[in-house]
mmCIF file of C-alpha atoms in Angstrom:
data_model
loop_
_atom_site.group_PDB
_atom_site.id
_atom_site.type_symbol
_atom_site.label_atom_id
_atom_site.label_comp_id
_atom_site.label_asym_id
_atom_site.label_seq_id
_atom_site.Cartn_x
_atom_site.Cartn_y
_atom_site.Cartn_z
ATOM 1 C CA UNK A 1 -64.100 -5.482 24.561
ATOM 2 C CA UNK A 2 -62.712 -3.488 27.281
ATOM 3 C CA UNK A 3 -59.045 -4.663 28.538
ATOM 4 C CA UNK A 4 -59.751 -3.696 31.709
ATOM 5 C CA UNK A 5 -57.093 -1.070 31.783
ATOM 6 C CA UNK A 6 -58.014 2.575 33.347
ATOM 7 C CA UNK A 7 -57.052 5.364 32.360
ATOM 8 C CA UNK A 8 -56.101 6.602 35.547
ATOM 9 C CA UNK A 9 -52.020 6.002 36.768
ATOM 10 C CA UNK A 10 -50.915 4.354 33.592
ATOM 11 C CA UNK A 11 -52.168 7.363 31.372
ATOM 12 C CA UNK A 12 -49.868 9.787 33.525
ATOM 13 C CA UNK A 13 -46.758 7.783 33.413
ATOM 14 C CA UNK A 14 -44.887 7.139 30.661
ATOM 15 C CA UNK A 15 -42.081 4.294 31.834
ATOM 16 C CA UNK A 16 -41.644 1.154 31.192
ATOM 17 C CA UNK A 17 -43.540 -0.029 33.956
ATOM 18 C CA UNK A 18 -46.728 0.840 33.370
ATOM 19 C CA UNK A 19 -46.364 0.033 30.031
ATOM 20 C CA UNK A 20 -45.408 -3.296 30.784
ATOM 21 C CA UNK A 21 -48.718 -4.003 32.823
ATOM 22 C CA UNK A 22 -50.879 -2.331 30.399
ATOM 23 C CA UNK A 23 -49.228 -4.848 27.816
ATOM 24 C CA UNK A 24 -50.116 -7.029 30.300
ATOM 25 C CA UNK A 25 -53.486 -6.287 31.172
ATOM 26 C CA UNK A 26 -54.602 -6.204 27.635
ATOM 27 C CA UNK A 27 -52.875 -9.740 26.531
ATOM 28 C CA UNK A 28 -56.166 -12.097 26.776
ATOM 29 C CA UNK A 29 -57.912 -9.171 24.773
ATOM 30 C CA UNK A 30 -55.287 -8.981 21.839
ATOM 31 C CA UNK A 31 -53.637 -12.524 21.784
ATOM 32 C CA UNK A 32 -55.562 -13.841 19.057
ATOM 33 C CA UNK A 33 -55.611 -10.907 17.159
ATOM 34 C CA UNK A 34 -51.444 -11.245 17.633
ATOM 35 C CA UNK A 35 -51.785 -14.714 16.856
ATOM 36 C CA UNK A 36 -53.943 -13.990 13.616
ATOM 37 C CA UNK A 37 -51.678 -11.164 12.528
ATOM 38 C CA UNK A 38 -48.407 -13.594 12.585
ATOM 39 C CA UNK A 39 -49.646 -16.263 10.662
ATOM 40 C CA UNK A 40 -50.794 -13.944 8.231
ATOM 41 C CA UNK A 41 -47.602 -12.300 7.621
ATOM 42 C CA UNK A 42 -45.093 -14.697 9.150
ATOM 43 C CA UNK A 43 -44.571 -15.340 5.369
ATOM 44 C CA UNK A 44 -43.816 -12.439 4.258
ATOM 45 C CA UNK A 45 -41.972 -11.467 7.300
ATOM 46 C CA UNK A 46 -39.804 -14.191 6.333
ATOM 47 C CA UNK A 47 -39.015 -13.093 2.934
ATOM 48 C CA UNK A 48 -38.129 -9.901 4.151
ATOM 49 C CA UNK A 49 -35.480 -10.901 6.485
ATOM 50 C CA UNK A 50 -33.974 -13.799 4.021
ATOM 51 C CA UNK A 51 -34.137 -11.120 1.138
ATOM 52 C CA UNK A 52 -34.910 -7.048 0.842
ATOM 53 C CA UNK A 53 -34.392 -6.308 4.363
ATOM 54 C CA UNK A 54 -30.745 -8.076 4.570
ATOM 55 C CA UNK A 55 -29.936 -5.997 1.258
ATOM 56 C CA UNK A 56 -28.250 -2.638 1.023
ATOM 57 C CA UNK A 57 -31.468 -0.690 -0.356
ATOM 58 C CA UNK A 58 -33.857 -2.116 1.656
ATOM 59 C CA UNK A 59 -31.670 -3.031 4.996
ATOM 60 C CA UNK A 60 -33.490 0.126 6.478
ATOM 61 C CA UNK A 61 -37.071 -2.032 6.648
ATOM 62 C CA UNK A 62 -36.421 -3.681 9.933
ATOM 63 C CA UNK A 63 -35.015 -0.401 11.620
ATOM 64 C CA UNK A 64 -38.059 1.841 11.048
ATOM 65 C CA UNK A 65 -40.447 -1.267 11.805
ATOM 66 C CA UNK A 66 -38.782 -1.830 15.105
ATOM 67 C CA UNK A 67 -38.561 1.630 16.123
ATOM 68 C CA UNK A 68 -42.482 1.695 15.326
ATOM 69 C CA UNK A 69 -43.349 -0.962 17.628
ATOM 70 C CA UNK A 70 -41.312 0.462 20.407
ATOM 71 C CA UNK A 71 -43.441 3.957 19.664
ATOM 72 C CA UNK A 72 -46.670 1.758 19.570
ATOM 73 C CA UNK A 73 -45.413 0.210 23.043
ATOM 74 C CA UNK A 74 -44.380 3.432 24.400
ATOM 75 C CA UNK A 75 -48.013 5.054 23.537
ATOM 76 C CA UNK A 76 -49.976 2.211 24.621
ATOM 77 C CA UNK A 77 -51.077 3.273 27.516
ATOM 78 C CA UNK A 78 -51.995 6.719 26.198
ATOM 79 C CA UNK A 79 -54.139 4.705 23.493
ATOM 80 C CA UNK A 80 -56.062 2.695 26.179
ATOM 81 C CA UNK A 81 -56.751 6.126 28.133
ATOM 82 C CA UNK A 82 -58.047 7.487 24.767
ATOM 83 C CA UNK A 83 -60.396 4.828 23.676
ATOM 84 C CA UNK A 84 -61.510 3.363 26.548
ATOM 85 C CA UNK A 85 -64.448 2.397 26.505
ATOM 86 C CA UNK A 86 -63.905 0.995 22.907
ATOM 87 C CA UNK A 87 -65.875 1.918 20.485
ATOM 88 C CA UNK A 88 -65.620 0.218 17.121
ATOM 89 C CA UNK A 89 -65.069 2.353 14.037
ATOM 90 C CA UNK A 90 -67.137 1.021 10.568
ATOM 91 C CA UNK A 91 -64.072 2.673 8.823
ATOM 92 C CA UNK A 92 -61.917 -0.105 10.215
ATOM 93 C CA UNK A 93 -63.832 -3.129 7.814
ATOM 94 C CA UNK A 94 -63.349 -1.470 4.437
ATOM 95 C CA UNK A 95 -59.623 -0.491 5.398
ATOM 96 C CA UNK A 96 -59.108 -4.626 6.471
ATOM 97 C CA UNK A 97 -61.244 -5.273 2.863
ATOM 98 C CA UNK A 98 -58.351 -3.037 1.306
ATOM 99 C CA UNK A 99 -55.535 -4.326 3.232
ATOM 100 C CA UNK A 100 -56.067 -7.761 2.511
ATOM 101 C CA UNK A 101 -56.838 -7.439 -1.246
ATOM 102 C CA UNK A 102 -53.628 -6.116 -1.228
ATOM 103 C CA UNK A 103 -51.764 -8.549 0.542
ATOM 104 C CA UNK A 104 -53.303 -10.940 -1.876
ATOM 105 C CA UNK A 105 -52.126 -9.411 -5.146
ATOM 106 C CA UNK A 106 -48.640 -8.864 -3.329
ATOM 107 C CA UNK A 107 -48.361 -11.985 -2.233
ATOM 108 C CA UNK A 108 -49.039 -14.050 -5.364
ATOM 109 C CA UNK A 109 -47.752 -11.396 -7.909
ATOM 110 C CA UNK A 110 -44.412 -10.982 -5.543
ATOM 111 C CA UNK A 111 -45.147 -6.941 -5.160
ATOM 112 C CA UNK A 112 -42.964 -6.227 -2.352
ATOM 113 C CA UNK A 113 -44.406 -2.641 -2.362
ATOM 114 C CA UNK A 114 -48.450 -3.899 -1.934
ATOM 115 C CA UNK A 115 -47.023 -6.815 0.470
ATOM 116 C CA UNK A 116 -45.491 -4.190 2.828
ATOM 117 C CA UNK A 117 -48.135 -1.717 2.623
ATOM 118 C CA UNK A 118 -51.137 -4.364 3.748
ATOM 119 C CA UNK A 119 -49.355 -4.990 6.993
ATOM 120 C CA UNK A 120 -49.587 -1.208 7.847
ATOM 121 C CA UNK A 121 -53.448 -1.149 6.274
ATOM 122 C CA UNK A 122 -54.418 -4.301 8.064
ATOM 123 C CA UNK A 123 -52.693 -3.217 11.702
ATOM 124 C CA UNK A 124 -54.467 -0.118 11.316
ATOM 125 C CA UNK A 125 -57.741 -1.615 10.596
ATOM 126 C CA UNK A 126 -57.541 -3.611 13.576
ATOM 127 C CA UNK A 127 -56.905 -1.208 15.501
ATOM 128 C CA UNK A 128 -59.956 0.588 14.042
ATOM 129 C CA UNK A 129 -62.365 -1.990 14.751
ATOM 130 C CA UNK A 130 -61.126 -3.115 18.074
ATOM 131 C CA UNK A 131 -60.439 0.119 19.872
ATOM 132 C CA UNK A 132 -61.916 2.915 17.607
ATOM 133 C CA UNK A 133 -60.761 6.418 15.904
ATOM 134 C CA UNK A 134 -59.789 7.839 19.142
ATOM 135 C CA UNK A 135 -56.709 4.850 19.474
ATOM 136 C CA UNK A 136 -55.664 5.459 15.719
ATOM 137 C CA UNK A 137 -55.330 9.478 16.623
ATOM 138 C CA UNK A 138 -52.766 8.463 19.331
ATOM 139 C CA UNK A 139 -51.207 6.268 17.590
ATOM 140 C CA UNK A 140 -50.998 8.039 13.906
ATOM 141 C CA UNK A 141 -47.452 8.538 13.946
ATOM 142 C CA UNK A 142 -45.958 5.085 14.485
ATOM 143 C CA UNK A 143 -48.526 4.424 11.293
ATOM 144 C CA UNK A 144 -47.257 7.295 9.311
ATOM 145 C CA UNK A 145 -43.851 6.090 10.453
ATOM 146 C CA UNK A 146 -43.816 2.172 9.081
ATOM 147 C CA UNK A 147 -44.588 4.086 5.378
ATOM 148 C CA UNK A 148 -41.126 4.646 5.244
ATOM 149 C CA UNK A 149 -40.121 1.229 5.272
ATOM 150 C CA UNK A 150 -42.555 0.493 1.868
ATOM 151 C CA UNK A 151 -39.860 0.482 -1.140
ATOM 152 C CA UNK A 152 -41.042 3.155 -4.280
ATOM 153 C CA UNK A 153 -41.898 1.931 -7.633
ATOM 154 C CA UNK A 154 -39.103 1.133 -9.920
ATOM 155 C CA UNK A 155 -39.635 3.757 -12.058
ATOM 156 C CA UNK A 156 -39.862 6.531 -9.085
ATOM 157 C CA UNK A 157 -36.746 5.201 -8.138
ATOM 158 C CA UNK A 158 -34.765 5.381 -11.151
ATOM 159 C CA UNK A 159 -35.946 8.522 -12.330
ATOM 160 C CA UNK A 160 -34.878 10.152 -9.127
ATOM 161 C CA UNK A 161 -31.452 8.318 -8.286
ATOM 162 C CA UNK A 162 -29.411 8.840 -11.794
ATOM 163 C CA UNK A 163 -29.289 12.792 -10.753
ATOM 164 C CA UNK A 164 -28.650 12.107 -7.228
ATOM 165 C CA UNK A 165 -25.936 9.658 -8.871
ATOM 166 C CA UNK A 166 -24.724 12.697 -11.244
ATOM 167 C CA UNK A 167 -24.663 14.972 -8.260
ATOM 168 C CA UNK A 168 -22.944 13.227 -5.517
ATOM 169 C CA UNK A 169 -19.929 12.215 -8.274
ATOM 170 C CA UNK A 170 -19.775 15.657 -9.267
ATOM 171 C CA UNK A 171 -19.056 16.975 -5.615
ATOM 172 C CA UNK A 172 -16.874 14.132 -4.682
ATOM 173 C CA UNK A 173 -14.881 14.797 -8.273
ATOM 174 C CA UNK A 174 -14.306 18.491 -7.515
ATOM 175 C CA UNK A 175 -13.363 18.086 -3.500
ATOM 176 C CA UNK A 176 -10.869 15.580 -4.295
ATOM 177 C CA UNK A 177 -9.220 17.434 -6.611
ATOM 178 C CA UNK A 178 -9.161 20.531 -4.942
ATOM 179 C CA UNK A 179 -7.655 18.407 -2.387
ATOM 180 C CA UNK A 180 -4.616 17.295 -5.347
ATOM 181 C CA UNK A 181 -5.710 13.735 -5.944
ATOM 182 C CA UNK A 182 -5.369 12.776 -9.917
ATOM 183 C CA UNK A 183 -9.292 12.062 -10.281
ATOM 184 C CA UNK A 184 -11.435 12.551 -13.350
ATOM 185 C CA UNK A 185 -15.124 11.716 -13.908
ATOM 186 C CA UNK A 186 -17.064 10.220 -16.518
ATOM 187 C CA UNK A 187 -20.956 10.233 -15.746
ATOM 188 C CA UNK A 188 -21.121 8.541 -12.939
ATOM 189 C CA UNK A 189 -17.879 6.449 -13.222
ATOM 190 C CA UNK A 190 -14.653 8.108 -10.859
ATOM 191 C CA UNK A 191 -11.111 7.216 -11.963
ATOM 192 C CA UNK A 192 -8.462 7.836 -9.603
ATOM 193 C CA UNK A 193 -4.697 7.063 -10.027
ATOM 194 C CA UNK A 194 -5.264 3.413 -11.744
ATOM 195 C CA UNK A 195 -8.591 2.541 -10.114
ATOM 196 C CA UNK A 196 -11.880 3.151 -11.400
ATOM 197 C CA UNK A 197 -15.611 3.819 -9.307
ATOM 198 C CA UNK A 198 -18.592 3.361 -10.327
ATOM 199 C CA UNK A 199 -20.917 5.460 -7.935
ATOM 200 C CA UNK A 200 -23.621 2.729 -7.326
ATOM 201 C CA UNK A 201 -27.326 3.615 -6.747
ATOM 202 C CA UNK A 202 -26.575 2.177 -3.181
ATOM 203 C CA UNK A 203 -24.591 5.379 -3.203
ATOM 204 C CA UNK A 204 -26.878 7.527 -4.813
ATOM 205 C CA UNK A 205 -28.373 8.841 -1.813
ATOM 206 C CA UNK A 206 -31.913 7.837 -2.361
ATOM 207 C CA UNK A 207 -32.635 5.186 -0.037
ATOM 208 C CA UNK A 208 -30.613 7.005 2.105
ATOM 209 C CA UNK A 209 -32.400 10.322 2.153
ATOM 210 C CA UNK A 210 -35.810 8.385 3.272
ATOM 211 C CA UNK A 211 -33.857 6.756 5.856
ATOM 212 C CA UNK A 212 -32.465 10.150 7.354
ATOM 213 C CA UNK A 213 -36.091 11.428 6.826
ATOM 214 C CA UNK A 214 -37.531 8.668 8.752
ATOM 215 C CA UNK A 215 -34.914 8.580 11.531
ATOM 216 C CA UNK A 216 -35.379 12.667 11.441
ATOM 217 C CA UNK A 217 -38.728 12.457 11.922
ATOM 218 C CA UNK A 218 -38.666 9.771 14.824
ATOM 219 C CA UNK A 219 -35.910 12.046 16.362
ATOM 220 C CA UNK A 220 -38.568 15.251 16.697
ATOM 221 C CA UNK A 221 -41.143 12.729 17.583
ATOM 222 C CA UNK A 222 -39.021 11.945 20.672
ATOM 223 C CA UNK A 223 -37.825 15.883 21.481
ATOM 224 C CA UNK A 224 -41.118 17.242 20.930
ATOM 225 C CA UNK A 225 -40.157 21.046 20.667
ATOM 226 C CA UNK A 226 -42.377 23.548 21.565
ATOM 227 C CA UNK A 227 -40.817 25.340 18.274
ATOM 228 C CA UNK A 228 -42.023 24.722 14.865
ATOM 229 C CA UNK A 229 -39.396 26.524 13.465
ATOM 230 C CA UNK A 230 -36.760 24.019 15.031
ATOM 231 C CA UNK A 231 -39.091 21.136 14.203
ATOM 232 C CA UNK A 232 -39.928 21.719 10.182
ATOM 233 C CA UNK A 233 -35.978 23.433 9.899
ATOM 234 C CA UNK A 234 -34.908 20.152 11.106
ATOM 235 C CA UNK A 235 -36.740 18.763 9.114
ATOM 236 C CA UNK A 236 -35.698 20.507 5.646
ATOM 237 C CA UNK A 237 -31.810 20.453 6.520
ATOM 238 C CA UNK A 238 -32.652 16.010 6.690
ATOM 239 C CA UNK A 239 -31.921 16.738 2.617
ATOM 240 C CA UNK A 240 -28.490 18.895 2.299
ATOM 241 C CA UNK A 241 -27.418 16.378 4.799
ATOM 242 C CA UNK A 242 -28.513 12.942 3.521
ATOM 243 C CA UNK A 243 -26.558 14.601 0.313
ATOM 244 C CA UNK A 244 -23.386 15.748 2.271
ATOM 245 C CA UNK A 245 -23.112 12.197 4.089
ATOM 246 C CA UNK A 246 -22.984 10.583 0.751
ATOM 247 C CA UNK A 247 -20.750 12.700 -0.750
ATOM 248 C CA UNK A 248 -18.301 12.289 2.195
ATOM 249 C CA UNK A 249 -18.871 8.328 1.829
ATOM 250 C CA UNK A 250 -18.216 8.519 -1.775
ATOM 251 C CA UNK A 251 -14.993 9.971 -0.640
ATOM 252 C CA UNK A 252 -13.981 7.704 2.232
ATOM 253 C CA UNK A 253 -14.545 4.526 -0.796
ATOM 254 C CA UNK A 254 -12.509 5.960 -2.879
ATOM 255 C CA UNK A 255 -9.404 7.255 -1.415
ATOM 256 C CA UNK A 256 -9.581 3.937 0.696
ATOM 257 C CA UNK A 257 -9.539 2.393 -3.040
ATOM 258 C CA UNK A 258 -6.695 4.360 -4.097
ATOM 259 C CA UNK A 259 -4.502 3.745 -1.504
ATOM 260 C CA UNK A 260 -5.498 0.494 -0.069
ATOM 261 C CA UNK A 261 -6.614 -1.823 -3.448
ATOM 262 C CA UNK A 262 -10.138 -2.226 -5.183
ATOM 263 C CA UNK A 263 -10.043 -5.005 -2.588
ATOM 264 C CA UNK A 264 -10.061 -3.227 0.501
ATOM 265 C CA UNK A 265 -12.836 -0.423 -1.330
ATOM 266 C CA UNK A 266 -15.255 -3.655 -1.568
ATOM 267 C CA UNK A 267 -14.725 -5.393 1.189
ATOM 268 C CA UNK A 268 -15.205 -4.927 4.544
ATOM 269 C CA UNK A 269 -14.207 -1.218 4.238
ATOM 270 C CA UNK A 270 -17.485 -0.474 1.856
ATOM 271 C CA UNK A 271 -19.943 -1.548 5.247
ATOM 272 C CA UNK A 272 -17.383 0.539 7.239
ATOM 273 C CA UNK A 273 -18.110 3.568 4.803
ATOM 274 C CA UNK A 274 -21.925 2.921 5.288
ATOM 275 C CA UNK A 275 -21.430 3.140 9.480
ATOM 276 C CA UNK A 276 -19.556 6.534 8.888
ATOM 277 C CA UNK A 277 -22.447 7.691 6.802
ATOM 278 C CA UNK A 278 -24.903 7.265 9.427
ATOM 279 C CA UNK A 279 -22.423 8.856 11.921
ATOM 280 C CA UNK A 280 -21.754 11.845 9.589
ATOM 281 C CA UNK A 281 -25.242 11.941 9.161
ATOM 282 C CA UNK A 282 -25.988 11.958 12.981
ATOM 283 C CA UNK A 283 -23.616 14.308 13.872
ATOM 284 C CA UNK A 284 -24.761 16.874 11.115
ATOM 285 C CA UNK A 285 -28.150 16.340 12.745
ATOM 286 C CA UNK A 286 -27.432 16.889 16.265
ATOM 287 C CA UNK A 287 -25.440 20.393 14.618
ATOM 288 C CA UNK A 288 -28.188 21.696 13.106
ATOM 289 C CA UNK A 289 -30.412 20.847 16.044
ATOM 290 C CA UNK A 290 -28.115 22.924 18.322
ATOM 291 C CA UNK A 291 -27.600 25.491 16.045
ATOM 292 C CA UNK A 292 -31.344 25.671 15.894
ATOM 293 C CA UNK A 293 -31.680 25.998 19.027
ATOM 294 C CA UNK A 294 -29.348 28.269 19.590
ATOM 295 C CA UNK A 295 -30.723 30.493 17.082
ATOM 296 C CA UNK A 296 -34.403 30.124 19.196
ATOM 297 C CA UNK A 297 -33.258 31.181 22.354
ATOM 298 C CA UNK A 298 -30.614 34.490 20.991
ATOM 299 C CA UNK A 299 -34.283 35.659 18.995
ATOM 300 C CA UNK A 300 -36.061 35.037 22.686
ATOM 301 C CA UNK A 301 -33.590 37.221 24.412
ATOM 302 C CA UNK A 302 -33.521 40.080 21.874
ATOM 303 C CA UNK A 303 -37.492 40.042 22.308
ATOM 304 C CA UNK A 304 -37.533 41.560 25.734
ATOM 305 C CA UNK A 305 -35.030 43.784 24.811
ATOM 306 C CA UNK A 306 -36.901 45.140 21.553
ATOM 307 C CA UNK A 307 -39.936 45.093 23.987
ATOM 308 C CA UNK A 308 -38.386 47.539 26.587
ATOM 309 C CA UNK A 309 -37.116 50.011 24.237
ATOM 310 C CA UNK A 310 -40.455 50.085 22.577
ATOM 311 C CA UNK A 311 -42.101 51.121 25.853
#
């Protein structure tokens, strides 16, 4: 079961190159487990990209799948390195038993949640019983990753979104009329001038908060800083501003509603106010990253200092 890979030059280098030939290397090994894997879930891959994953709450599924094959890729040869030679793990049979059964249920009882979940049980299994523990410890957080694209229950969902829904009106309600706009809110329902919003659960913040997480996440994974201050402060600030970026979207939909029409607030001006979202988001990110930082290296400097006047 070895690929014949070594985990000599390719585990040192991290390009694309050696990559590429590890890929390579190991294709006669893992072809027909490929081949097994996609006409398994071609199906539901399928349904995904003809219905959740080209919808609003669930358009973040083929993002955070994608971005965890290109960390699988990226780590590959750092996997072969650690398991080589393969051993087979007996953990990886009952986790395939488990993935399957609940492919099975999802599948026939159209449980999008068990559907997407078996794909990450039964890649993991595989994985398990081809290369061992040792290539599942490499490779843990592209794993842990792909669980952000598996949608909550209903009921987790709704319970959490109305006061994210309550919240986000309330701030964009009291900004805009500090700001002097004629705006009054009812629940979750905005009027302004002769228009009135009603802040969606698309808007809530929900869906977007795990997506921030997720991309959060994926950007540490990528920085790897020495600091876990920067890295778990990163981390908590993902909330504040997955909730500012949807307050300022709120915003942009509405005073683009009030002066432009209800038409131009639902058109193509409501993706628009999705893009600046993300870019809010992004920016507010990279802030708080610097700031972080910044923060890290003034407490390094005063160290010495405290250090010579102590002696």
């Amino acid at each position: 079961m070895d690929s014949g890979v070594r985990p000599g030059p390719i585990a040192q280098h991290g390009n694309v190159a050696p990559s590429l030939r590890g890929l390579r290397a190991a294709l006669p090994e893992w072809w027909p487990v490929l081949a097994g894997l996609a006409l398994l879930f071609g199906p539901t891959f399928y349904s995904l990209f003809t219905g959740a994953w080209i919808g609003e709450e669930q358009g973040h599924g083929p993002i955070i799948y994608g971005l965890a094959l290109w960390l699988i890729y990226r780590k590959w040869p750092a996997m072969l390195a650690a398991s080589t030679p393969p051993r087979a793990s007996w953990a990886g049979w009952p986790v395939l038993a488990l993935g399957l059964a609940c492919y099975l249920l999802g599948r026939s009882q159209k449980i999008l949640m068990l559907e997407i979940a078996a794909i990450i049980l039964v890649m993991a299994a595989v994985l398990l019983v081809k290369r061992g523990a040792p290539a599942l410890r490499v490779l843990w957080f592209p794993f842990f990753f792909m669980l952000f694209m598996v949608p909550l229950p209903a009921e987790v969902v709704a319970a959490l979104t109305m006061p994210m829904k309550m919240a986000v009106s309330w701030a964009t309600e009291h900004i805009l009329f500090f700001l002097g706009y004629p705006i009054s809110r009812s629940g979750v329902i905005l009027q302004i001038g002769q228009y009135q919003l009603l802040v969606a659960d698309a808007c809530a913040g929900l869906q977007t908060l795990l997506t921030l997480e997720a991309l959060g996440l994926f950007y540490l994974n990528l920085m790897r800083h020495p600091s876990a201050f920067r890295n778990i402060g990163l981390a908590i600030f993902i909330v504040p501003i997955s909730f500012s970026a949807n307050v300022i979207r709120v915003i942009v939909l509405t005073l683009v509603t009030y002066y432009l029409g209800d038409a131009a607030g639902q058109g193509f001006l409501h993706g628009f106010a999705g893009m600046v979202l993300f870019i809010t988001a992004l920016v507010l990110i990279l802030a708080i990253d610097s700031a972080l930082q910044w923060h890290i290296r003034r407490r390094a400097q005063r160290t010495p200092l405290r250090t010579k006047e102590a002696a």
